[in-house]
CSV table of C-alpha atoms in Angstrom, one decimal:
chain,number,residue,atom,x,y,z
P,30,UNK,CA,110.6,106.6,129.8
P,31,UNK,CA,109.4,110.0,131.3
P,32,UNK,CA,107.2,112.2,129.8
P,33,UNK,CA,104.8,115.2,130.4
P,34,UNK,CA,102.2,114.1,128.8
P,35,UNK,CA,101.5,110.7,127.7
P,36,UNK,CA,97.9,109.8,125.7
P,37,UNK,CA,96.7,106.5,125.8
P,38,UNK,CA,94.3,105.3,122.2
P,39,UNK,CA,95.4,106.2,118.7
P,40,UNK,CA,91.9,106.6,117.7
P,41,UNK,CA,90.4,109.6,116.0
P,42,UNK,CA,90.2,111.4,119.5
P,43,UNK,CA,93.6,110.2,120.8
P,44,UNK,CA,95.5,111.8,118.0
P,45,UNK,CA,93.9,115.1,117.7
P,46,UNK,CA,94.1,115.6,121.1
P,47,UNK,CA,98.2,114.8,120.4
P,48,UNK,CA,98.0,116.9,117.3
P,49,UNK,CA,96.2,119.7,119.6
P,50,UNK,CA,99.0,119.8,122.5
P,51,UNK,CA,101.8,119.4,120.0
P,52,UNK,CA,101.3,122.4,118.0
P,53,UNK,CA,101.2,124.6,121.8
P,54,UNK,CA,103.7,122.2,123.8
P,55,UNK,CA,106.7,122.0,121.5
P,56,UNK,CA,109.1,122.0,124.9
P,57,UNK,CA,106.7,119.2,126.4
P,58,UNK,CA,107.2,115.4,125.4
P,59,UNK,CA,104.2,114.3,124.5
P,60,UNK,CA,103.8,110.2,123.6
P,61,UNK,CA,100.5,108.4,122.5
P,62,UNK,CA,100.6,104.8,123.7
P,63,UNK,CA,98.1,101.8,121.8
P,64,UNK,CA,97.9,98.0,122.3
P,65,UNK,CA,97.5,97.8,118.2
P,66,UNK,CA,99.5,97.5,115.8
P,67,UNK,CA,98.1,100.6,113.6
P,68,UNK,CA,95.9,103.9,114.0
P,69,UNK,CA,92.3,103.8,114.2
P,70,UNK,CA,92.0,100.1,114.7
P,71,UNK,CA,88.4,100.3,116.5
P,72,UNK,CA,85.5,103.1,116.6
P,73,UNK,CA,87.0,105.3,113.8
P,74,UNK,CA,88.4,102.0,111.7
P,75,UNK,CA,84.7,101.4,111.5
P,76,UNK,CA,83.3,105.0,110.9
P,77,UNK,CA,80.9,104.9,108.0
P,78,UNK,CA,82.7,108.1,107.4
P,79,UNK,CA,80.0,111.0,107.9
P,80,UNK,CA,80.6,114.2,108.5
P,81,UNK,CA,77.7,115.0,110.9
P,82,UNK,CA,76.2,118.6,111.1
P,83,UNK,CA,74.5,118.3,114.7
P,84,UNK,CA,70.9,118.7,113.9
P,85,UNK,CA,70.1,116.0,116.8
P,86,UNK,CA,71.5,117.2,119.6
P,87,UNK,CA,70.3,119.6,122.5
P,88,UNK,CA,71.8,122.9,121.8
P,89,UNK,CA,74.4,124.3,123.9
P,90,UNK,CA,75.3,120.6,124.3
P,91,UNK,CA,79.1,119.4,123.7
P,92,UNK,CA,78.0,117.5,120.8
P,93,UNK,CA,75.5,120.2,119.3
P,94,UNK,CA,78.6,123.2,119.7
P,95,UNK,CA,81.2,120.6,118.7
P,96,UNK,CA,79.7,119.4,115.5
P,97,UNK,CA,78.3,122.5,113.9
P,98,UNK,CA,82.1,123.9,114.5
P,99,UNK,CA,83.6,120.5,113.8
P,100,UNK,CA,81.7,119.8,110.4
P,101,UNK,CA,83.7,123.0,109.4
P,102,UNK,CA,86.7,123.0,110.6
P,103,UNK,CA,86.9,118.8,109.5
P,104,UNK,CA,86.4,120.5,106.1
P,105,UNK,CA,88.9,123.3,106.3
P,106,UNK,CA,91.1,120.4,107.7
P,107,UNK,CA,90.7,117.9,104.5
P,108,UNK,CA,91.2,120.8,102.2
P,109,UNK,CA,94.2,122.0,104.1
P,110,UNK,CA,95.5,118.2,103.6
P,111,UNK,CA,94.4,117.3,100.5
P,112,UNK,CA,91.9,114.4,102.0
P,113,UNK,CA,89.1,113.6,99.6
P,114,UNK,CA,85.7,114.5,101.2
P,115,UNK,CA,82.4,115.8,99.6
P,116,UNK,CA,80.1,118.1,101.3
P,117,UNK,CA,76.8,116.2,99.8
P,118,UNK,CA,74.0,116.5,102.4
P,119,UNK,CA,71.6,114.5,103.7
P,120,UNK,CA,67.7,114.2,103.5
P,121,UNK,CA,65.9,113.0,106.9
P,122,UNK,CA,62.7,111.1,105.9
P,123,UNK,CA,59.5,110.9,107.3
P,124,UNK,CA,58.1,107.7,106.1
P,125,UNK,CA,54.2,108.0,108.0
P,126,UNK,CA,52.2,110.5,108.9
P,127,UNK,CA,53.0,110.3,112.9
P,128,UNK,CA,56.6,110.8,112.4
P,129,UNK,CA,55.9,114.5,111.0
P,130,UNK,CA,55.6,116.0,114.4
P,131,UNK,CA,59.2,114.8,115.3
P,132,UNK,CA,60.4,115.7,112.0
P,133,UNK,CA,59.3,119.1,113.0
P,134,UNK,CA,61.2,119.6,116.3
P,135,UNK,CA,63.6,118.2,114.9
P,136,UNK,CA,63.7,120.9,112.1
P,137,UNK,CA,63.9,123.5,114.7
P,138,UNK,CA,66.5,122.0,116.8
P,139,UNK,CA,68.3,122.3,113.6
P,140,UNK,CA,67.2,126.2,113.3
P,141,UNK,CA,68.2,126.5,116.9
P,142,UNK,CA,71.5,125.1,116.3
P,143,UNK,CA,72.2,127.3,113.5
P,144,UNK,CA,72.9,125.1,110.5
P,145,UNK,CA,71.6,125.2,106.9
P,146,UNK,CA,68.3,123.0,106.6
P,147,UNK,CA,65.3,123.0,104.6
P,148,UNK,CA,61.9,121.6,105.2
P,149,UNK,CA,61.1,119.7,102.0
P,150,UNK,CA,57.6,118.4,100.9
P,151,UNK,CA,57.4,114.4,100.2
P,152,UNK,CA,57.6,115.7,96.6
P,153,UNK,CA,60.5,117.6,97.4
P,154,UNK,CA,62.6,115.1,99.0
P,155,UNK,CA,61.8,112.6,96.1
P,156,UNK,CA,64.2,115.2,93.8
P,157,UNK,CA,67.0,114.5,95.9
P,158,UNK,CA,66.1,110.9,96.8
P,159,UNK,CA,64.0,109.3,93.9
P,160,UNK,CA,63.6,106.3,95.5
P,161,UNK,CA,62.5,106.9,98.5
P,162,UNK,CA,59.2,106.9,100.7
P,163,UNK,CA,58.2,109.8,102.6
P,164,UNK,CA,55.4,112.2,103.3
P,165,UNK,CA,58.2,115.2,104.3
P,166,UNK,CA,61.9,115.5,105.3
P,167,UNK,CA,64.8,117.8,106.3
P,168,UNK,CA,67.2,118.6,103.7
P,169,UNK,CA,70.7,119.1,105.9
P,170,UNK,CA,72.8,120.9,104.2
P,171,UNK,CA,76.0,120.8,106.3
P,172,UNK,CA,76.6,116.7,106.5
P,173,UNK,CA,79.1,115.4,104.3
P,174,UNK,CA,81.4,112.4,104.0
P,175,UNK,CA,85.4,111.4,104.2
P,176,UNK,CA,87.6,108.5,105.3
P,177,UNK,CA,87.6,109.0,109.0
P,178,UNK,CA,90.8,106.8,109.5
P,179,UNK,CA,92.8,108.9,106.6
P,180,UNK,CA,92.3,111.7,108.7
P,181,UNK,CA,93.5,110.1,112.0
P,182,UNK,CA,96.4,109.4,110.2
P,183,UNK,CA,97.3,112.8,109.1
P,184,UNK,CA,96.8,113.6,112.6
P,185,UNK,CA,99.5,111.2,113.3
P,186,UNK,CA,102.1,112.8,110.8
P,187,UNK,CA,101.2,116.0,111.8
P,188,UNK,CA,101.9,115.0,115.5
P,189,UNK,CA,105.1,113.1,114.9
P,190,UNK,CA,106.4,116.0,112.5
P,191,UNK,CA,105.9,118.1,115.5
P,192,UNK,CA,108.3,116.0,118.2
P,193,UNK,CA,105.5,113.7,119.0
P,194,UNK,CA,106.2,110.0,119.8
P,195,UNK,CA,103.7,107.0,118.5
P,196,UNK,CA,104.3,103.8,120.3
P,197,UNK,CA,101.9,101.2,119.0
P,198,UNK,CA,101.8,97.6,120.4
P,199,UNK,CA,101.6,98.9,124.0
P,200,UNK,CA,98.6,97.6,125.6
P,201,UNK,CA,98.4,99.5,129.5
P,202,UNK,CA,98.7,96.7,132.4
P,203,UNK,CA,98.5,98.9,135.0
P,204,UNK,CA,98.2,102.4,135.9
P,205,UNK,CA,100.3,103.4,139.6
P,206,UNK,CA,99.8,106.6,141.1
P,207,UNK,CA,101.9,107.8,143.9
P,208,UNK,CA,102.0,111.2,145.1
P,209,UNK,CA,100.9,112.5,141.7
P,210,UNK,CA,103.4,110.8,140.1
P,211,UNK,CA,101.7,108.3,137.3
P,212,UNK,CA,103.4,105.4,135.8
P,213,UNK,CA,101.9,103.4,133.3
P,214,UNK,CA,102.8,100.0,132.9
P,215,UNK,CA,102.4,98.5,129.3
P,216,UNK,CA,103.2,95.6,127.7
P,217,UNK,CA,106.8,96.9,126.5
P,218,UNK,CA,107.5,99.7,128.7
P,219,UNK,CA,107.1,101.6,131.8
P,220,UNK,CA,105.9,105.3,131.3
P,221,UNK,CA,106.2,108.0,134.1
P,222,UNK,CA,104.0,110.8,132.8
P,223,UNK,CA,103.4,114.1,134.9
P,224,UNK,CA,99.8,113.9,133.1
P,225,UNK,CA,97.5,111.5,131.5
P,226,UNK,CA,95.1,111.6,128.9
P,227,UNK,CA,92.6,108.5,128.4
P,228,UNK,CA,91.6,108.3,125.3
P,229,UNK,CA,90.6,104.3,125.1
P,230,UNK,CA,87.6,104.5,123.9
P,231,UNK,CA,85.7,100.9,124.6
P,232,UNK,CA,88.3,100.7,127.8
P,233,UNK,CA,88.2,103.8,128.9
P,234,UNK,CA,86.5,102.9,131.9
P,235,UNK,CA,88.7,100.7,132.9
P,236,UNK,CA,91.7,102.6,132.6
P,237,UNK,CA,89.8,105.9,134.8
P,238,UNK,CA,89.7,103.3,137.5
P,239,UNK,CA,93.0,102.1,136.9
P,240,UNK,CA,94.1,105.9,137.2
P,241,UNK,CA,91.9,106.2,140.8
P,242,UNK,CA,89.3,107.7,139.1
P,243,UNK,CA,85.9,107.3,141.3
P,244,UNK,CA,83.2,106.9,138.6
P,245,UNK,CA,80.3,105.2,138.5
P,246,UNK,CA,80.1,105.5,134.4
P,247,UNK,CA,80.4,102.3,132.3
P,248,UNK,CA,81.2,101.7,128.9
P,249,UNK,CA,78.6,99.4,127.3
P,250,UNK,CA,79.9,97.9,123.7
P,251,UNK,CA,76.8,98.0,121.1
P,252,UNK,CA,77.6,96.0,118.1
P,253,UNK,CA,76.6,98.1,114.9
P,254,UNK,CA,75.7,95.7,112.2
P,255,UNK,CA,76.0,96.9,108.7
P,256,UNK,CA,74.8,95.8,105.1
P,257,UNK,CA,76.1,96.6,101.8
P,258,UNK,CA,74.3,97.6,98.6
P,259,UNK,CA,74.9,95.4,95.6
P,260,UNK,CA,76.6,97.5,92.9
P,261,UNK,CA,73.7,97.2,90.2
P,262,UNK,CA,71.6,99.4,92.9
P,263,UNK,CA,73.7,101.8,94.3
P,264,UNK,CA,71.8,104.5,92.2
P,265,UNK,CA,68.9,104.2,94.9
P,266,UNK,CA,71.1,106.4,96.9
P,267,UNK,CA,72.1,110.2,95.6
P,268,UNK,CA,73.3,111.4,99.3
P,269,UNK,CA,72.6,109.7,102.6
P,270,UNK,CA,68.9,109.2,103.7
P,271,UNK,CA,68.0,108.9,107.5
P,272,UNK,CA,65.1,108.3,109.2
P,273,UNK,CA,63.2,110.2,111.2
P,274,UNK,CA,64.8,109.4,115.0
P,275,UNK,CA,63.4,107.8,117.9
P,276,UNK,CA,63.6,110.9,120.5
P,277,UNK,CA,64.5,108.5,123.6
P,278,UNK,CA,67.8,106.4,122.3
P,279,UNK,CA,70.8,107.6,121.0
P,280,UNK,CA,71.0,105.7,117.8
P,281,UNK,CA,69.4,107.2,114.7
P,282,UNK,CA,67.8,104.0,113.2
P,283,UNK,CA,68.8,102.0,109.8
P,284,UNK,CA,69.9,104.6,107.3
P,285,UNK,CA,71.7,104.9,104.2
P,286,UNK,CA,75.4,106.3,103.4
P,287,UNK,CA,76.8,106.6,100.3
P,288,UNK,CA,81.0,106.5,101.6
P,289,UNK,CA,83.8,108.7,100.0
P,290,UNK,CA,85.4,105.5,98.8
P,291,UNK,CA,82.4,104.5,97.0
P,292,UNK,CA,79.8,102.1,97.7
P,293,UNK,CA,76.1,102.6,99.9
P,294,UNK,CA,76.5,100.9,103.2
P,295,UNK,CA,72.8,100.6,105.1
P,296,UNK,CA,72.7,99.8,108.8
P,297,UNK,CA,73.2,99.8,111.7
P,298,UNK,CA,71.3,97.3,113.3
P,299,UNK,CA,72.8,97.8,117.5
P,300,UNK,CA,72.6,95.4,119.7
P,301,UNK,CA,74.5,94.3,122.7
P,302,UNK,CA,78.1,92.8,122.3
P,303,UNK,CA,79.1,90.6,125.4
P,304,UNK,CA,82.3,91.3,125.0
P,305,UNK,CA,83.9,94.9,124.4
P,306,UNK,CA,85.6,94.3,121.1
P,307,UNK,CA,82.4,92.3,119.8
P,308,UNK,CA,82.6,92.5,116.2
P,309,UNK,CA,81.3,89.0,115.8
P,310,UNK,CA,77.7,88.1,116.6
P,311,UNK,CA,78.8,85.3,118.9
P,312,UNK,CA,81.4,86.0,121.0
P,313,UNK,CA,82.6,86.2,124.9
P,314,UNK,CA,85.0,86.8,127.0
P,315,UNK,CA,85.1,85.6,130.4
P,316,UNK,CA,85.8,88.7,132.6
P,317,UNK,CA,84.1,91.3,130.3
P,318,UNK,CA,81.3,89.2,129.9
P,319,UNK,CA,80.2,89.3,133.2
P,320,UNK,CA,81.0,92.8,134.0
P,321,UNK,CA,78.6,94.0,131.7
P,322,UNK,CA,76.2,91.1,132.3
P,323,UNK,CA,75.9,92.0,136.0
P,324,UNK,CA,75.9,96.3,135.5
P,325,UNK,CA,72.5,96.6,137.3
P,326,UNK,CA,72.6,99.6,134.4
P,327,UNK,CA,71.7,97.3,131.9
P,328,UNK,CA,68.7,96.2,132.9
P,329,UNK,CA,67.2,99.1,134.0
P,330,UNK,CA,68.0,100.3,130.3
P,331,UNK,CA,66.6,97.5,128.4
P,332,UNK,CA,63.2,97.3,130.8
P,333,UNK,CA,63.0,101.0,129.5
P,334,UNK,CA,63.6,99.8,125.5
P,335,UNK,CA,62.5,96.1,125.6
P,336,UNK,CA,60.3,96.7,122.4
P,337,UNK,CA,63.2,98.1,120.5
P,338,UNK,CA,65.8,95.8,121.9
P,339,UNK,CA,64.1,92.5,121.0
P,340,UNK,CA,63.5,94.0,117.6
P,341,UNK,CA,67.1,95.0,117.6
P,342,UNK,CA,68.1,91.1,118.2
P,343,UNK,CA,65.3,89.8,116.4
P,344,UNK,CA,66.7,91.7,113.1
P,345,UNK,CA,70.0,91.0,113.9
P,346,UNK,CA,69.9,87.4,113.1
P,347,UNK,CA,67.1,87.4,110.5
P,348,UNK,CA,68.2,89.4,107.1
P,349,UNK,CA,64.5,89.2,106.0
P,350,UNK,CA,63.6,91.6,109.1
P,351,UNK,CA,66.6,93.9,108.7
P,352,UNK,CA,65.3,94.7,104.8
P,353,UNK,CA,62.0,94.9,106.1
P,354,UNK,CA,63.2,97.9,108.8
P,355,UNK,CA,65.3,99.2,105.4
P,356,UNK,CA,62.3,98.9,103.4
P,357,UNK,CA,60.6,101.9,105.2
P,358,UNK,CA,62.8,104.1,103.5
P,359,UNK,CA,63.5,102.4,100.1
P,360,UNK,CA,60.7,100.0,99.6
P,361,UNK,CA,61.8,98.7,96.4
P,362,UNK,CA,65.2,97.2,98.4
P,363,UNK,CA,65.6,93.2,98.5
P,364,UNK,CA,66.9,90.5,100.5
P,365,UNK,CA,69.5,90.0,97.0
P,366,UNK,CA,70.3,93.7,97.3
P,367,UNK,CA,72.5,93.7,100.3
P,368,UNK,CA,75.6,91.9,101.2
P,369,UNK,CA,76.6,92.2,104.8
P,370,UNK,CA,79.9,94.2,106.3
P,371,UNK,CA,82.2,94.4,108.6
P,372,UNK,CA,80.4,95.4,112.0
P,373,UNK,CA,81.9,98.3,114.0
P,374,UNK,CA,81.3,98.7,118.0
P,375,UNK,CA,79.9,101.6,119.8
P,376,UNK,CA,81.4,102.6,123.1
P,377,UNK,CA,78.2,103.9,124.8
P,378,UNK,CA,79.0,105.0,128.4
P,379,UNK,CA,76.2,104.2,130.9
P,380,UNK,CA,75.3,105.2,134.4
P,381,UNK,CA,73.8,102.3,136.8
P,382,UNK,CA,70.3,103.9,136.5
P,383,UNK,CA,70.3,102.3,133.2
P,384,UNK,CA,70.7,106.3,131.7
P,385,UNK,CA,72.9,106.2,128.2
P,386,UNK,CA,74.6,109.2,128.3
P,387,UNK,CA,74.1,111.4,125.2
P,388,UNK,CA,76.3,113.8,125.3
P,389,UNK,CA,80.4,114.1,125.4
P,390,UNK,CA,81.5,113.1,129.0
P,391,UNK,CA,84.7,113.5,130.7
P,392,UNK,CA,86.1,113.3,133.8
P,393,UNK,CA,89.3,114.3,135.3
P,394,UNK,CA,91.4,115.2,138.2
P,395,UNK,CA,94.8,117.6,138.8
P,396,UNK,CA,96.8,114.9,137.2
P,397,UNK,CA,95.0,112.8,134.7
P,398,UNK,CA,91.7,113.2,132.2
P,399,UNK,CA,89.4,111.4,131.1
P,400,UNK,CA,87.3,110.8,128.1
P,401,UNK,CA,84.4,108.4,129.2
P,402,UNK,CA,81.8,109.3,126.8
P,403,UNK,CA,83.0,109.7,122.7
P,404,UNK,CA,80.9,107.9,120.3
P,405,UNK,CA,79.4,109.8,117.2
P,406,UNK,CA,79.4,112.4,116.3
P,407,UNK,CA,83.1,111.9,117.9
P,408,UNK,CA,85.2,111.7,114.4
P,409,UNK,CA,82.8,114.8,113.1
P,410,UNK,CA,84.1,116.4,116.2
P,411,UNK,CA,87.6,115.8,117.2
P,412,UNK,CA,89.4,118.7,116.2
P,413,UNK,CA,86.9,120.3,118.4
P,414,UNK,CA,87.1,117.6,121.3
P,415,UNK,CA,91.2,117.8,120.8
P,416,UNK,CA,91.0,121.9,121.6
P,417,UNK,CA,88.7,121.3,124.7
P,418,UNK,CA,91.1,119.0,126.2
P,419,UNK,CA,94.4,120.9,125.4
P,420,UNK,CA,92.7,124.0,126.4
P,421,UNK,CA,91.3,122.1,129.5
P,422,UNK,CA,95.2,121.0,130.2
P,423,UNK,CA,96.6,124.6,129.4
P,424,UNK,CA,94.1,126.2,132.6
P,425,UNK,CA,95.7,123.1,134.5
P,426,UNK,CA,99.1,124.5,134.2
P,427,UNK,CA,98.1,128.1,134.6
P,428,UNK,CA,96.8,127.0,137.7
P,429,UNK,CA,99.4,125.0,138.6
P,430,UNK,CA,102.1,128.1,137.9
């Protein structure tokens, strides 16, 4: 099949960036290829579903300009398509004395960002969170919630309503590039694309190198692992309650999120996955496994974090620990509050200095592009992300012409 543009992952990012292109293209055939057998089988299937303001992230970075535009224009997006969301906010805790000077920069990085937050007294975060323990917080005003995977799906529509083509059960083979002509070989078909658009999310690395891409970035799977709270509690929760961040990892800690389809999930507790779809604790798979067990990357990260990644493990496999960590922020939480969930995986790019990338990453050449680097705030984001890669492949073709 020949196409101009063909999109490999129906995730959250894969089909915004379809949607994007569509609505611009409408003389280009544009087809989004997935091994699964539905849309938003990985990262976003497993979203707990928050709409993120971007009050963590370096401003003038990807994800600090992406989610302050991207919480609104996911919100002018759900109201345009009638998808349930609720703009509730969210209170970041400080549970100890020491954490206050973090809290504050990260009250300012919120200021410099330009979003709606409010320092709050202990007493003042206690009348939005009753429950909770803190000597001060954030109130942020912007974060919200919706069903991430909903959403993807109306991208979908919207795509396929505008010429686009969905073909699901095609898992890419092989990628062959000859004098910029690229033909990807699935599992059902052959596809000769005048441009690609990697959007695989946990094998997005592998398919940039498939597509003669020369980077040295690899995509490290970290299991998210993820509690429920039993019904007869859930009023501990009013909004969603965070911690207070470590400044030197890109995970925010154990938190609590009340979900648009009701219920409080608490986690995550990340650790390592040995394989990349490793949503089981114990799981392998022979090739996988040791590419990521011998990425000198690794190693260099986890000498860097061995305190939190042995209390990442040790919580992982001992509930008892896990409510402890929770405890911080709810102290009157038990072991018989919580029921666990269904884990998600977190694609986290990595470079062989053992450096987690932060922000959004992408690579790309005159032919093909490449996103390497998309966990959250991703689903917050991708109508953002979607307009930076169509606009990136419009300049391509100005160029070009």
């Amino acid at each position: 099949m020949k196409v101009d543009i063909l999109i490999v992952g129906a995730g959250i990012i894969g089909l915004s960036t379809a949607y994007q292109l569509s609505k611009v293209h409408k003389d280009k055939k544009i087809v989004v290829v997935d091994k699964e057998s539905e849309v938003a089988k990985h990262q976003t299937g497993h979203n707990s579903g928050v709409i993120h303001s971007g009050i963590y992230y370096k401003p003038g970075s990807y994800k600090a300009r992406f989610a302050r535009n991207g919480s609104k224009s996911m919100v002018e997006f759900c109201e345009e398509h009638h998808i349930d969301y609720n703009r509730c906010g969210k209170v970041i805790v400080a549970t100890s004395e020491s954490e206050l000077a973090n809290m504050n920069k990260l009250y300012e990085r919120g200021i410099e960002n330009d979003l709606d937050v409010e320092l709050l007294t202990g007493n003042e975060v206690k009348e939005i969170e009753p429950f909770v323990n803190t000597v001060g917080g954030i109130h942020v005003k912007n974060t919200g919630i919706v069903d991430f995977k909903k959403v993807t799906e109306k991208y979908g529509e919207l795509f396929i309503e505008n010429g686009g083509e969905l073909h699901l059960h095609n898992e890419v083979k092989d990628i062959q590039i000859e004098k910029e002509k690229i033909t990807v070989v699935t599992s059902q078909e052959n596809f000769e694309a005048n441009y690609l658009i990697n959007c695989a999310g946990l094998y997005s690395d592998k398919l940039a190198r498939m597509a003669n891409i020369k980077t040295d970035v690899q995509i490290i799977p970290f299991r998210g692992e993820y509690f429920e709270l039993d019904e007869r509690i859930e009023h501990y929760v009013k909004t969603l309650i965070y911690p207070v961040p470590n400044p030197d990892l890109p995970f925010l800690g154990v938190h609590f999120t009340n979900m648009i389809g009701g219920g409080v999930d608490v986690g995550p507790n990340a650790v390592l996955g040995f394989k990349k779809e490793a949503y089981q604790k114990i799981g392998f798979n022979l090739k996988e496994t040791s590419q990521i067990l011998t990425f000198p990357g690794l190693y260099r990260m986890g000498l860097k974090n061995i305190k939190e990644a042995i209390g990442e493990y040790y919580r992982s496999f001992n509930k008892k620990a896990f409510v402890k960590e929770a405890q911080k922020l709810i102290p009157s939480l038990n072991a018989e509050d919580i029921k666990p969930m269904e884990a998600g995986v977190r694609a986290q790019a990595m470079k062989p200095d053992g450096t987690m990338l932060d922000d959004f990453y992408f690579e790309e050449n005159a032919y093909s592009l490449h996103v390497l680097n998309a966990p959250s705030p991703a689903a917050t984001c991708s109508i953002e992300i979607g307009k930076e890669i169509a606009k990136r492949f419009n300049q391509k073709i100005i160029t070009v012409t």
